[in-house]
Structure formats: C-alpha cells, structure tokens
Amino acid sequence: GNPVAQLNLAQRYHYGEEVEKQDIQEAVKWYRRSAEGGDPDAQFLLGMMYYRGDEIEQDKAEAFRLFSLSAEQGNPDAQDMLGDCYCLGVGVEEDLTQAATWYRRAAEQGNPYSQFALGRLLFQGKGVEQDEEAGAMWIRRAADQELDDAQDLYGDLLRYGRGVKKDIQEAIRWYRRAAAQEQPGSQMSLGLLYEHGEGVEQSFVEAVDWYRKAAVQGYAPAQLCLGNMYHWGHGVRQDDEQAAKWYANAYENGLEEAKEALDELDDER
C-alpha cells in the first residue's frame, strides 16, 4: 500500500470526514500501516495518540518509539516531542543532553516550542553548557512566533537584563504582547509595574485591572496582589470581604503566603 494514501484514509476515519462515521480503531489501523510503511507524519500522529491516551490506551514507550522513527526522518514536531520525552523521562530514561540535542534540531527548523525549551535549558545549563545570551536568542525566536510563555519570559529577561541588555520599555512591549494572549504571568508583571510606577506612570487603577485579569484565570500570585489592593483600598474601594475572598483563592491555588495574609486580616477584624 501507499503510506501517504493510508495516512489520508486514517485521518478521514479519525475526524469522520468523507466516511460514514468517525472510527478511531479504523483510524489507528491505517495510521499504523502508514507508519510501518515509513511515513513520518503517520508515525508522529500515531505517537501523539499513544502519548495522550485519550482516544486509545496510553502507551508512553510506544509513543517514544514512534516519535524516534519520525524524528530521525527530520519531522520537527516529532523532534520536539522526543525532546519532551527525554526531558520528562516519558517512555525513556530522563536524559537532558539528549533532550537538548532534539530540541536544537527542531528549533533550527523553526519549531517555537523547541526554541523555547532549548532557550530555557541554555539558561539553566542543563544538558548543555550554560549560555544566557544564546538562551535569550532562542527564547526571542519563540516569542517572535507568538508563543505567549516565551514572550512573558523574554519580557523578564529584558526587565532584569539577563542574557540581553536591560530595557524596561522593551520588556513592557513584550509583556503587553503576551498579556493580549491572556498570559497571566505577563498580566501580573504589568500590574506590578503599574503599582510601583516602574517604566510606566504609576496607576493603582491600572494595576488592579491587570491583577484582576490574571486572578480570574486562577493565577495565585495575582490573586494575592488583588487581595492586597482591596485591603489597602488602592485603585478600588477598600473592602476586606473582597480581600479575604482573593486571599482564600490564592491559598487554595497553592500560595502559602496567602494564608499569612488571611490570618493577619482575621487578627485585624
């Protein structure tokens, strides 16, 4: 059989297109035939099904095997997932040197997730020799491709001058790009900058607005900050009921220091 034709048939059954009905088992059968025939896309897609385990029984070792076959043929998505497998010890022993090798191969082909992952490994000196400037370059490349977590981290690098020249205005620009994608870390950072008037004109009202955007997404540090703003009456009407609500939310989301804030509030009341 023709592996490309088998892949097309697999995808039709997978998504229920141009066939009587969606049929996952039939899709898996054709993905496997195509993968065994050497098609790198089929190897990757079947690998993802085994990796996720939501449509078929999860099998991490089989996912790793399929990603390896596809990655060796140059598929950047498979190279990225292979990097993840080595990084997290999924289906294989954890090996950060191998993770960095596969992330680099995918990153050089433009995969933003691998660019971001490689950048972080370079910063930490894990699996590779530490190199903050190279790390910042790869994080910037991922940020340029609109990866919101990369934009957030690149903002941090600019704000603190890590691997790049310190530039608060440029940091704010990247935080805004990430915040526009609802990235809570950047929304929180913008809140802090407005609260303290760093790089922007101080505005408690703006700070509250940004903290709230991150807080409603369940981001605990922003929930704590929003609680503080209610407690102090900064940018909002003073309201200890609201403060207590946001402190409690932050604590439920795993932020220990929110418990201290709650206890102090109880002592004052």
PDB file of C-alpha atoms in Angstrom:
ATOM      1  CA  GLY A   1       0.000   0.000   0.000  1.00  0.00           C
ATOM      2  CA  ASN A   2       0.877   3.650  -0.391  1.00  0.00           C
ATOM      3  CA  PRO A   3       1.799   5.178   3.022  1.00  0.00           C
ATOM      4  CA  VAL A   4       0.530   8.658   2.032  1.00  0.00           C
ATOM      5  CA  ALA A   5      -2.835   7.259   0.873  1.00  0.00           C
ATOM      6  CA  GLN A   6      -3.032   5.184   4.079  1.00  0.00           C
ATOM      7  CA  LEU A   7      -2.361   8.329   6.134  1.00  0.00           C
ATOM      8  CA  ASN A   8      -5.146  10.208   4.303  1.00  0.00           C
ATOM      9  CA  LEU A   9      -7.564   7.359   4.976  1.00  0.00           C
ATOM     10  CA  ALA A  10      -6.516   7.256   8.653  1.00  0.00           C
ATOM     11  CA  GLN A  11      -7.227  10.974   9.036  1.00  0.00           C
ATOM     12  CA  ARG A  12     -10.651  10.615   7.407  1.00  0.00           C
ATOM     13  CA  TYR A  13     -11.630   7.923   9.910  1.00  0.00           C
ATOM     14  CA  HIS A  14     -10.031   9.883  12.769  1.00  0.00           C
ATOM     15  CA  TYR A  15     -12.074  13.030  12.102  1.00  0.00           C
ATOM     16  CA  GLY A  16     -15.141  11.457  10.483  1.00  0.00           C
ATOM     17  CA  GLU A  17     -14.624  13.212   7.144  1.00  0.00           C
ATOM     18  CA  GLU A  18     -15.782  11.665   3.851  1.00  0.00           C
ATOM     19  CA  VAL A  19     -16.521   8.364   5.636  1.00  0.00           C
ATOM     20  CA  GLU A  20     -19.800   7.056   7.097  1.00  0.00           C
ATOM     21  CA  LYS A  21     -18.767   7.834  10.660  1.00  0.00           C
ATOM     22  CA  GLN A  22     -15.766   8.584  12.842  1.00  0.00           C
ATOM     23  CA  ASP A  23     -13.989   5.326  13.754  1.00  0.00           C
ATOM     24  CA  ILE A  24     -10.920   5.593  15.975  1.00  0.00           C
ATOM     25  CA  GLN A  25      -9.987   1.892  15.767  1.00  0.00           C
ATOM     26  CA  GLU A  26     -10.114   2.007  11.969  1.00  0.00           C
ATOM     27  CA  ALA A  27      -8.039   5.230  12.050  1.00  0.00           C
ATOM     28  CA  VAL A  28      -5.404   3.579  14.261  1.00  0.00           C
ATOM     29  CA  LYS A  29      -5.234   0.584  11.898  1.00  0.00           C
ATOM     30  CA  TRP A  30      -4.460   2.846   8.910  1.00  0.00           C
ATOM     31  CA  TYR A  31      -2.114   5.134  10.872  1.00  0.00           C
ATOM     32  CA  ARG A  32      -0.167   2.012  11.867  1.00  0.00           C
ATOM     33  CA  ARG A  33       0.047   0.714   8.296  1.00  0.00           C
ATOM     34  CA  SER A  34       1.239   4.098   7.079  1.00  0.00           C
ATOM     35  CA  ALA A  35       3.725   4.407   9.987  1.00  0.00           C
ATOM     36  CA  GLU A  36       5.101   0.925   9.311  1.00  0.00           C
ATOM     37  CA  GLY A  37       5.448   1.953   5.659  1.00  0.00           C
ATOM     38  CA  GLY A  38       7.745   4.723   6.880  1.00  0.00           C
ATOM     39  CA  ASP A  39       5.535   7.840   6.704  1.00  0.00           C
ATOM     40  CA  PRO A  40       6.947  10.360   9.246  1.00  0.00           C
ATOM     41  CA  ASP A  41       3.639  12.221   9.688  1.00  0.00           C
ATOM     42  CA  ALA A  42       1.780   8.987  10.438  1.00  0.00           C
ATOM     43  CA  GLN A  43       4.499   7.986  12.898  1.00  0.00           C
ATOM     44  CA  PHE A  44       4.166  11.353  14.657  1.00  0.00           C
ATOM     45  CA  LEU A  45       0.339  11.403  14.736  1.00  0.00           C
ATOM     46  CA  LEU A  46       0.050   7.825  15.991  1.00  0.00           C
ATOM     47  CA  GLY A  47       2.747   8.643  18.548  1.00  0.00           C
ATOM     48  CA  MET A  48       0.640  11.573  19.777  1.00  0.00           C
ATOM     49  CA  MET A  49      -2.377   9.286  20.210  1.00  0.00           C
ATOM     50  CA  TYR A  50      -0.323   6.902  22.358  1.00  0.00           C
ATOM     51  CA  TYR A  51       1.252   9.831  24.248  1.00  0.00           C
ATOM     52  CA  ARG A  52      -2.073  11.480  25.129  1.00  0.00           C
ATOM     53  CA  GLY A  53      -4.014   8.295  25.734  1.00  0.00           C
ATOM     54  CA  ASP A  54      -7.405   9.995  25.431  1.00  0.00           C
ATOM     55  CA  GLU A  55      -8.594   8.110  22.321  1.00  0.00           C
ATOM     56  CA  ILE A  56      -6.620   4.878  22.690  1.00  0.00           C
ATOM     57  CA  GLU A  57      -4.918   3.250  25.681  1.00  0.00           C
ATOM     58  CA  GLN A  58      -1.895   5.281  26.689  1.00  0.00           C
ATOM     59  CA  ASP A  59       1.474   3.686  25.892  1.00  0.00           C
ATOM     60  CA  LYS A  60       4.416   6.019  26.571  1.00  0.00           C
ATOM     61  CA  ALA A  61       7.056   3.569  25.367  1.00  0.00           C
ATOM     62  CA  GLU A  62       5.267   3.112  22.025  1.00  0.00           C
ATOM     63  CA  ALA A  63       4.857   6.899  21.726  1.00  0.00           C
ATOM     64  CA  PHE A  64       8.605   7.304  22.277  1.00  0.00           C
ATOM     65  CA  ARG A  65       9.382   4.635  19.662  1.00  0.00           C
ATOM     66  CA  LEU A  66       7.158   6.301  17.054  1.00  0.00           C
ATOM     67  CA  PHE A  67       8.480   9.808  17.798  1.00  0.00           C
ATOM     68  CA  SER A  68      12.031   8.464  17.376  1.00  0.00           C
ATOM     69  CA  LEU A  69      11.256   6.994  13.949  1.00  0.00           C
ATOM     70  CA  SER A  70       9.632  10.234  12.783  1.00  0.00           C
ATOM     71  CA  ALA A  71      12.291  12.490  14.329  1.00  0.00           C
ATOM     72  CA  GLU A  72      15.114  10.590  12.638  1.00  0.00           C
ATOM     73  CA  GLN A  73      13.386  11.417   9.329  1.00  0.00           C
ATOM     74  CA  GLY A  74      13.501  15.108  10.212  1.00  0.00           C
ATOM     75  CA  ASN A  75       9.922  15.786  11.382  1.00  0.00           C
ATOM     76  CA  PRO A  76      10.290  18.874  13.647  1.00  0.00           C
ATOM     77  CA  ASP A  77       7.097  18.183  15.650  1.00  0.00           C
ATOM     78  CA  ALA A  78       8.355  14.675  16.428  1.00  0.00           C
ATOM     79  CA  GLN A  79      11.795  16.053  17.304  1.00  0.00           C
ATOM     80  CA  ASP A  80      10.108  18.461  19.725  1.00  0.00           C
ATOM     81  CA  MET A  81       8.087  15.652  21.350  1.00  0.00           C
ATOM     82  CA  LEU A  82      11.198  13.459  21.529  1.00  0.00           C
ATOM     83  CA  GLY A  83      12.891  16.331  23.364  1.00  0.00           C
ATOM     84  CA  ASP A  84       9.957  16.379  25.799  1.00  0.00           C
ATOM     85  CA  CYS A  85      10.197  12.589  26.315  1.00  0.00           C
ATOM     86  CA  TYR A  86      13.897  12.849  27.205  1.00  0.00           C
ATOM     87  CA  CYS A  87      13.330  15.986  29.296  1.00  0.00           C
ATOM     88  CA  LEU A  88      10.488  14.476  31.353  1.00  0.00           C
ATOM     89  CA  GLY A  89      11.539  10.820  31.302  1.00  0.00           C
ATOM     90  CA  VAL A  90       8.447   9.711  29.354  1.00  0.00           C
ATOM     91  CA  GLY A  91       8.826   6.260  27.770  1.00  0.00           C
ATOM     92  CA  VAL A  92      12.601   6.512  28.243  1.00  0.00           C
ATOM     93  CA  GLU A  93      15.116   7.373  30.976  1.00  0.00           C
ATOM     94  CA  GLU A  94      15.406  11.129  31.573  1.00  0.00           C
ATOM     95  CA  ASP A  95      18.399  12.480  29.647  1.00  0.00           C
ATOM     96  CA  LEU A  96      18.731  16.251  29.364  1.00  0.00           C
ATOM     97  CA  THR A  97      21.678  16.051  26.952  1.00  0.00           C
ATOM     98  CA  GLN A  98      19.517  14.064  24.516  1.00  0.00           C
ATOM     99  CA  ALA A  99      16.599  16.439  25.176  1.00  0.00           C
ATOM    100  CA  ALA A 100      18.762  19.438  24.246  1.00  0.00           C
ATOM    101  CA  THR A 101      20.022  17.679  21.100  1.00  0.00           C
ATOM    102  CA  TRP A 102      16.495  17.004  19.818  1.00  0.00           C
ATOM    103  CA  TYR A 103      15.150  20.414  20.862  1.00  0.00           C
ATOM    104  CA  ARG A 104      18.010  22.005  18.928  1.00  0.00           C
ATOM    105  CA  ARG A 105      17.230  20.007  15.767  1.00  0.00           C
ATOM    106  CA  ALA A 106      13.573  21.085  15.943  1.00  0.00           C
ATOM    107  CA  ALA A 107      14.450  24.664  16.951  1.00  0.00           C
ATOM    108  CA  GLU A 108      16.707  25.042  13.923  1.00  0.00           C
ATOM    109  CA  GLN A 109      13.711  24.048  11.779  1.00  0.00           C
ATOM    110  CA  GLY A 110      11.661  26.810  13.400  1.00  0.00           C
ATOM    111  CA  ASN A 111       9.615  24.858  15.985  1.00  0.00           C
ATOM    112  CA  PRO A 112       8.703  27.513  18.599  1.00  0.00           C
ATOM    113  CA  TYR A 113       8.137  25.039  21.464  1.00  0.00           C
ATOM    114  CA  SER A 114      11.617  23.625  20.973  1.00  0.00           C
ATOM    115  CA  GLN A 115      13.123  27.088  20.625  1.00  0.00           C
ATOM    116  CA  PHE A 116      11.591  27.990  23.995  1.00  0.00           C
ATOM    117  CA  ALA A 117      12.642  24.704  25.648  1.00  0.00           C
ATOM    118  CA  LEU A 118      16.207  24.942  24.289  1.00  0.00           C
ATOM    119  CA  GLY A 119      16.437  28.548  25.454  1.00  0.00           C
ATOM    120  CA  ARG A 120      15.461  27.546  28.990  1.00  0.00           C
ATOM    121  CA  LEU A 121      17.981  24.660  29.063  1.00  0.00           C
ATOM    122  CA  LEU A 122      20.739  27.041  27.896  1.00  0.00           C
ATOM    123  CA  PHE A 123      19.809  29.461  30.684  1.00  0.00           C
ATOM    124  CA  GLN A 124      19.897  26.744  33.320  1.00  0.00           C
ATOM    125  CA  GLY A 125      22.963  24.989  31.898  1.00  0.00           C
ATOM    126  CA  LYS A 126      21.050  21.699  31.878  1.00  0.00           C
ATOM    127  CA  GLY A 127      22.035  19.173  29.202  1.00  0.00           C
ATOM    128  CA  VAL A 128      24.133  21.903  27.593  1.00  0.00           C
ATOM    129  CA  GLU A 129      26.826  24.345  28.660  1.00  0.00           C
ATOM    130  CA  GLN A 130      25.204  27.391  30.246  1.00  0.00           C
ATOM    131  CA  ASP A 131      24.963  30.312  27.817  1.00  0.00           C
ATOM    132  CA  GLU A 132      22.494  33.056  28.743  1.00  0.00           C
ATOM    133  CA  GLU A 133      22.970  35.044  25.531  1.00  0.00           C
ATOM    134  CA  ALA A 134      22.231  32.011  23.338  1.00  0.00           C
ATOM    135  CA  GLY A 135      19.324  31.135  25.644  1.00  0.00           C
ATOM    136  CA  ALA A 136      17.872  34.626  25.249  1.00  0.00           C
ATOM    137  CA  MET A 137      18.245  34.403  21.452  1.00  0.00           C
ATOM    138  CA  TRP A 138      16.196  31.171  21.262  1.00  0.00           C
ATOM    139  CA  ILE A 139      13.557  32.492  23.673  1.00  0.00           C
ATOM    140  CA  ARG A 140      13.297  35.617  21.491  1.00  0.00           C
ATOM    141  CA  ARG A 141      12.788  33.457  18.375  1.00  0.00           C
ATOM    142  CA  ALA A 142       9.928  31.611  20.053  1.00  0.00           C
ATOM    143  CA  ALA A 143       8.482  34.931  21.242  1.00  0.00           C
ATOM    144  CA  ASP A 144       8.601  36.277  17.684  1.00  0.00           C
ATOM    145  CA  GLN A 145       6.375  33.330  16.710  1.00  0.00           C
ATOM    146  CA  GLU A 146       3.747  34.482  19.247  1.00  0.00           C
ATOM    147  CA  LEU A 147       4.431  31.772  21.851  1.00  0.00           C
ATOM    148  CA  ASP A 148       2.952  33.571  24.855  1.00  0.00           C
ATOM    149  CA  ASP A 149       5.077  31.902  27.561  1.00  0.00           C
ATOM    150  CA  ALA A 150       8.203  32.805  25.577  1.00  0.00           C
ATOM    151  CA  GLN A 151       7.027  36.414  25.260  1.00  0.00           C
ATOM    152  CA  ASP A 152       6.473  36.515  29.034  1.00  0.00           C
ATOM    153  CA  LEU A 153       9.925  35.108  29.801  1.00  0.00           C
ATOM    154  CA  TYR A 154      11.606  37.372  27.225  1.00  0.00           C
ATOM    155  CA  GLY A 155       9.941  40.306  28.975  1.00  0.00           C
ATOM    156  CA  ASP A 156      11.507  39.127  32.246  1.00  0.00           C
ATOM    157  CA  LEU A 157      14.952  38.859  30.625  1.00  0.00           C
ATOM    158  CA  LEU A 158      14.698  42.440  29.353  1.00  0.00           C
ATOM    159  CA  ARG A 159      13.371  43.699  32.667  1.00  0.00           C
ATOM    160  CA  TYR A 160      16.259  42.238  34.654  1.00  0.00           C
ATOM    161  CA  GLY A 161      18.964  42.333  31.963  1.00  0.00           C
ATOM    162  CA  ARG A 162      19.568  38.565  31.767  1.00  0.00           C
ATOM    163  CA  GLY A 163      21.241  37.475  28.509  1.00  0.00           C
ATOM    164  CA  VAL A 164      20.140  40.756  26.908  1.00  0.00           C
ATOM    165  CA  LYS A 165      20.675  44.446  27.629  1.00  0.00           C
ATOM    166  CA  LYS A 166      18.283  45.692  30.313  1.00  0.00           C
ATOM    167  CA  ASP A 167      15.416  47.634  28.695  1.00  0.00           C
ATOM    168  CA  ILE A 168      12.253  48.210  30.698  1.00  0.00           C
ATOM    169  CA  GLN A 169      10.310  49.764  27.801  1.00  0.00           C
ATOM    170  CA  GLU A 170      11.064  46.790  25.562  1.00  0.00           C
ATOM    171  CA  ALA A 171      10.112  44.456  28.433  1.00  0.00           C
ATOM    172  CA  ILE A 172       6.735  46.202  28.725  1.00  0.00           C
ATOM    173  CA  ARG A 173       6.186  45.801  24.980  1.00  0.00           C
ATOM    174  CA  TRP A 174       6.678  42.011  25.251  1.00  0.00           C
ATOM    175  CA  TYR A 175       4.546  41.758  28.390  1.00  0.00           C
ATOM    176  CA  ARG A 176       1.742  43.521  26.514  1.00  0.00           C
ATOM    177  CA  ARG A 177       2.013  41.098  23.587  1.00  0.00           C
ATOM    178  CA  ALA A 178       1.803  38.118  25.940  1.00  0.00           C
ATOM    179  CA  ALA A 179      -0.941  39.735  28.055  1.00  0.00           C
ATOM    180  CA  ALA A 180      -3.005  40.257  24.888  1.00  0.00           C
ATOM    181  CA  GLN A 181      -2.942  36.439  24.628  1.00  0.00           C
ATOM    182  CA  GLU A 182      -4.175  36.202  28.250  1.00  0.00           C
ATOM    183  CA  GLN A 183      -0.766  35.061  29.562  1.00  0.00           C
ATOM    184  CA  PRO A 184      -1.264  35.514  33.341  1.00  0.00           C
ATOM    185  CA  GLY A 185       2.411  35.986  34.251  1.00  0.00           C
ATOM    186  CA  SER A 186       2.667  38.999  31.949  1.00  0.00           C
ATOM    187  CA  GLN A 187      -0.641  40.413  33.164  1.00  0.00           C
ATOM    188  CA  MET A 188       0.722  40.103  36.708  1.00  0.00           C
ATOM    189  CA  SER A 189       4.027  41.763  35.725  1.00  0.00           C
ATOM    190  CA  LEU A 190       2.180  44.696  34.140  1.00  0.00           C
ATOM    191  CA  GLY A 191       0.167  45.010  37.355  1.00  0.00           C
ATOM    192  CA  LEU A 192       3.362  45.212  39.414  1.00  0.00           C
ATOM    193  CA  LEU A 193       4.912  47.793  37.076  1.00  0.00           C
ATOM    194  CA  TYR A 194       1.808  49.998  37.308  1.00  0.00           C
ATOM    195  CA  GLU A 195       1.555  49.552  41.078  1.00  0.00           C
ATOM    196  CA  HIS A 196       5.167  50.663  41.570  1.00  0.00           C
ATOM    197  CA  GLY A 197       5.406  53.110  38.646  1.00  0.00           C
ATOM    198  CA  GLU A 198       8.297  51.218  37.061  1.00  0.00           C
ATOM    199  CA  GLY A 199       8.703  52.133  33.375  1.00  0.00           C
ATOM    200  CA  VAL A 200       5.126  53.498  33.349  1.00  0.00           C
ATOM    201  CA  GLU A 201       3.281  56.252  35.168  1.00  0.00           C
ATOM    202  CA  GLN A 202       2.103  54.832  38.488  1.00  0.00           C
ATOM    203  CA  SER A 203      -1.580  53.902  38.434  1.00  0.00           C
ATOM    204  CA  PHE A 204      -3.258  51.765  41.076  1.00  0.00           C
ATOM    205  CA  VAL A 205      -6.374  51.567  38.892  1.00  0.00           C
ATOM    206  CA  GLU A 206      -4.358  50.079  36.004  1.00  0.00           C
ATOM    207  CA  ALA A 207      -2.560  47.760  38.432  1.00  0.00           C
ATOM    208  CA  VAL A 208      -5.876  46.415  39.752  1.00  0.00           C
ATOM    209  CA  ASP A 209      -7.121  45.918  36.196  1.00  0.00           C
ATOM    210  CA  TRP A 210      -4.084  43.779  35.268  1.00  0.00           C
ATOM    211  CA  TYR A 211      -4.073  41.839  38.547  1.00  0.00           C
ATOM    212  CA  ARG A 212      -7.756  41.035  38.057  1.00  0.00           C
ATOM    213  CA  LYS A 213      -7.178  39.721  34.508  1.00  0.00           C
ATOM    214  CA  ALA A 214      -4.621  37.224  35.837  1.00  0.00           C
ATOM    215  CA  ALA A 215      -6.539  36.496  39.055  1.00  0.00           C
ATOM    216  CA  VAL A 216      -9.729  35.395  37.279  1.00  0.00           C
ATOM    217  CA  GLN A 217      -7.586  32.834  35.419  1.00  0.00           C
ATOM    218  CA  GLY A 218      -6.678  31.283  38.781  1.00  0.00           C
ATOM    219  CA  TYR A 219      -3.141  32.732  38.888  1.00  0.00           C
ATOM    220  CA  ALA A 220      -2.354  32.694  42.611  1.00  0.00           C
ATOM    221  CA  PRO A 221       0.313  35.455  42.834  1.00  0.00           C
ATOM    222  CA  ALA A 222      -2.084  37.891  41.133  1.00  0.00           C
ATOM    223  CA  GLN A 223      -4.918  36.805  43.434  1.00  0.00           C
ATOM    224  CA  LEU A 224      -2.725  37.702  46.418  1.00  0.00           C
ATOM    225  CA  CYS A 225      -1.850  41.108  44.895  1.00  0.00           C
ATOM    226  CA  LEU A 226      -5.507  41.815  44.121  1.00  0.00           C
ATOM    227  CA  GLY A 227      -6.380  40.926  47.713  1.00  0.00           C
ATOM    228  CA  ASN A 228      -3.764  43.411  48.910  1.00  0.00           C
ATOM    229  CA  MET A 229      -5.206  46.172  46.706  1.00  0.00           C
ATOM    230  CA  TYR A 230      -8.658  45.600  48.230  1.00  0.00           C
ATOM    231  CA  HIS A 231      -7.176  45.518  51.740  1.00  0.00           C
ATOM    232  CA  TRP A 232      -5.331  48.799  51.257  1.00  0.00           C
ATOM    233  CA  GLY A 233      -8.017  50.442  49.121  1.00  0.00           C
ATOM    234  CA  HIS A 234      -5.522  51.070  46.315  1.00  0.00           C
ATOM    235  CA  GLY A 235      -7.248  51.597  42.961  1.00  0.00           C
ATOM    236  CA  VAL A 236     -10.502  50.138  44.374  1.00  0.00           C
ATOM    237  CA  ARG A 237     -12.831  50.886  47.273  1.00  0.00           C
ATOM    238  CA  GLN A 238     -11.357  49.402  50.455  1.00  0.00           C
ATOM    239  CA  ASP A 239     -13.141  46.061  51.024  1.00  0.00           C
ATOM    240  CA  ASP A 240     -11.838  43.406  53.399  1.00  0.00           C
ATOM    241  CA  GLU A 241     -14.529  40.919  52.310  1.00  0.00           C
ATOM    242  CA  GLN A 242     -13.110  41.042  48.775  1.00  0.00           C
ATOM    243  CA  ALA A 243      -9.561  40.942  50.140  1.00  0.00           C
ATOM    244  CA  ALA A 244     -10.376  37.786  52.138  1.00  0.00           C
ATOM    245  CA  LYS A 245     -12.004  36.178  49.071  1.00  0.00           C
ATOM    246  CA  TRP A 246      -8.922  36.708  46.898  1.00  0.00           C
ATOM    247  CA  TYR A 247      -6.500  35.650  49.654  1.00  0.00           C
ATOM    248  CA  ALA A 248      -8.512  32.439  50.096  1.00  0.00           C
ATOM    249  CA  ASN A 249      -8.453  31.800  46.333  1.00  0.00           C
ATOM    250  CA  ALA A 250      -4.670  32.289  46.257  1.00  0.00           C
ATOM    251  CA  TYR A 251      -4.198  29.897  49.189  1.00  0.00           C
ATOM    252  CA  GLU A 252      -6.442  27.265  47.552  1.00  0.00           C
ATOM    253  CA  ASN A 253      -4.248  27.583  44.447  1.00  0.00           C
ATOM    254  CA  GLY A 254      -1.187  26.657  46.492  1.00  0.00           C
ATOM    255  CA  LEU A 255       0.288  30.015  47.561  1.00  0.00           C
ATOM    256  CA  GLU A 256       1.356  29.566  51.209  1.00  0.00           C
ATOM    257  CA  GLU A 257       1.926  33.267  51.938  1.00  0.00           C
ATOM    258  CA  ALA A 258      -1.747  33.951  51.189  1.00  0.00           C
ATOM    259  CA  LYS A 259      -2.567  32.048  54.417  1.00  0.00           C
ATOM    260  CA  GLU A 260      -0.471  34.569  56.371  1.00  0.00           C
ATOM    261  CA  ALA A 261      -2.345  37.437  54.715  1.00  0.00           C
ATOM    262  CA  LEU A 262      -5.671  35.794  55.622  1.00  0.00           C
ATOM    263  CA  ASP A 263      -4.604  35.277  59.237  1.00  0.00           C
ATOM    264  CA  GLU A 264      -3.416  38.889  59.548  1.00  0.00           C
ATOM    265  CA  LEU A 265      -6.729  40.061  58.130  1.00  0.00           C
ATOM    266  CA  ASP A 266      -8.627  37.979  60.701  1.00  0.00           C
ATOM    267  CA  ASP A 267      -6.488  39.420  63.511  1.00  0.00           C
ATOM    268  CA  GLU A 268      -7.281  42.978  62.376  1.00  0.00           C
ATOM    269  CA  ARG A 269     -11.019  42.375  62.119  1.00  0.00           C
TER     270      ARG A 269
END
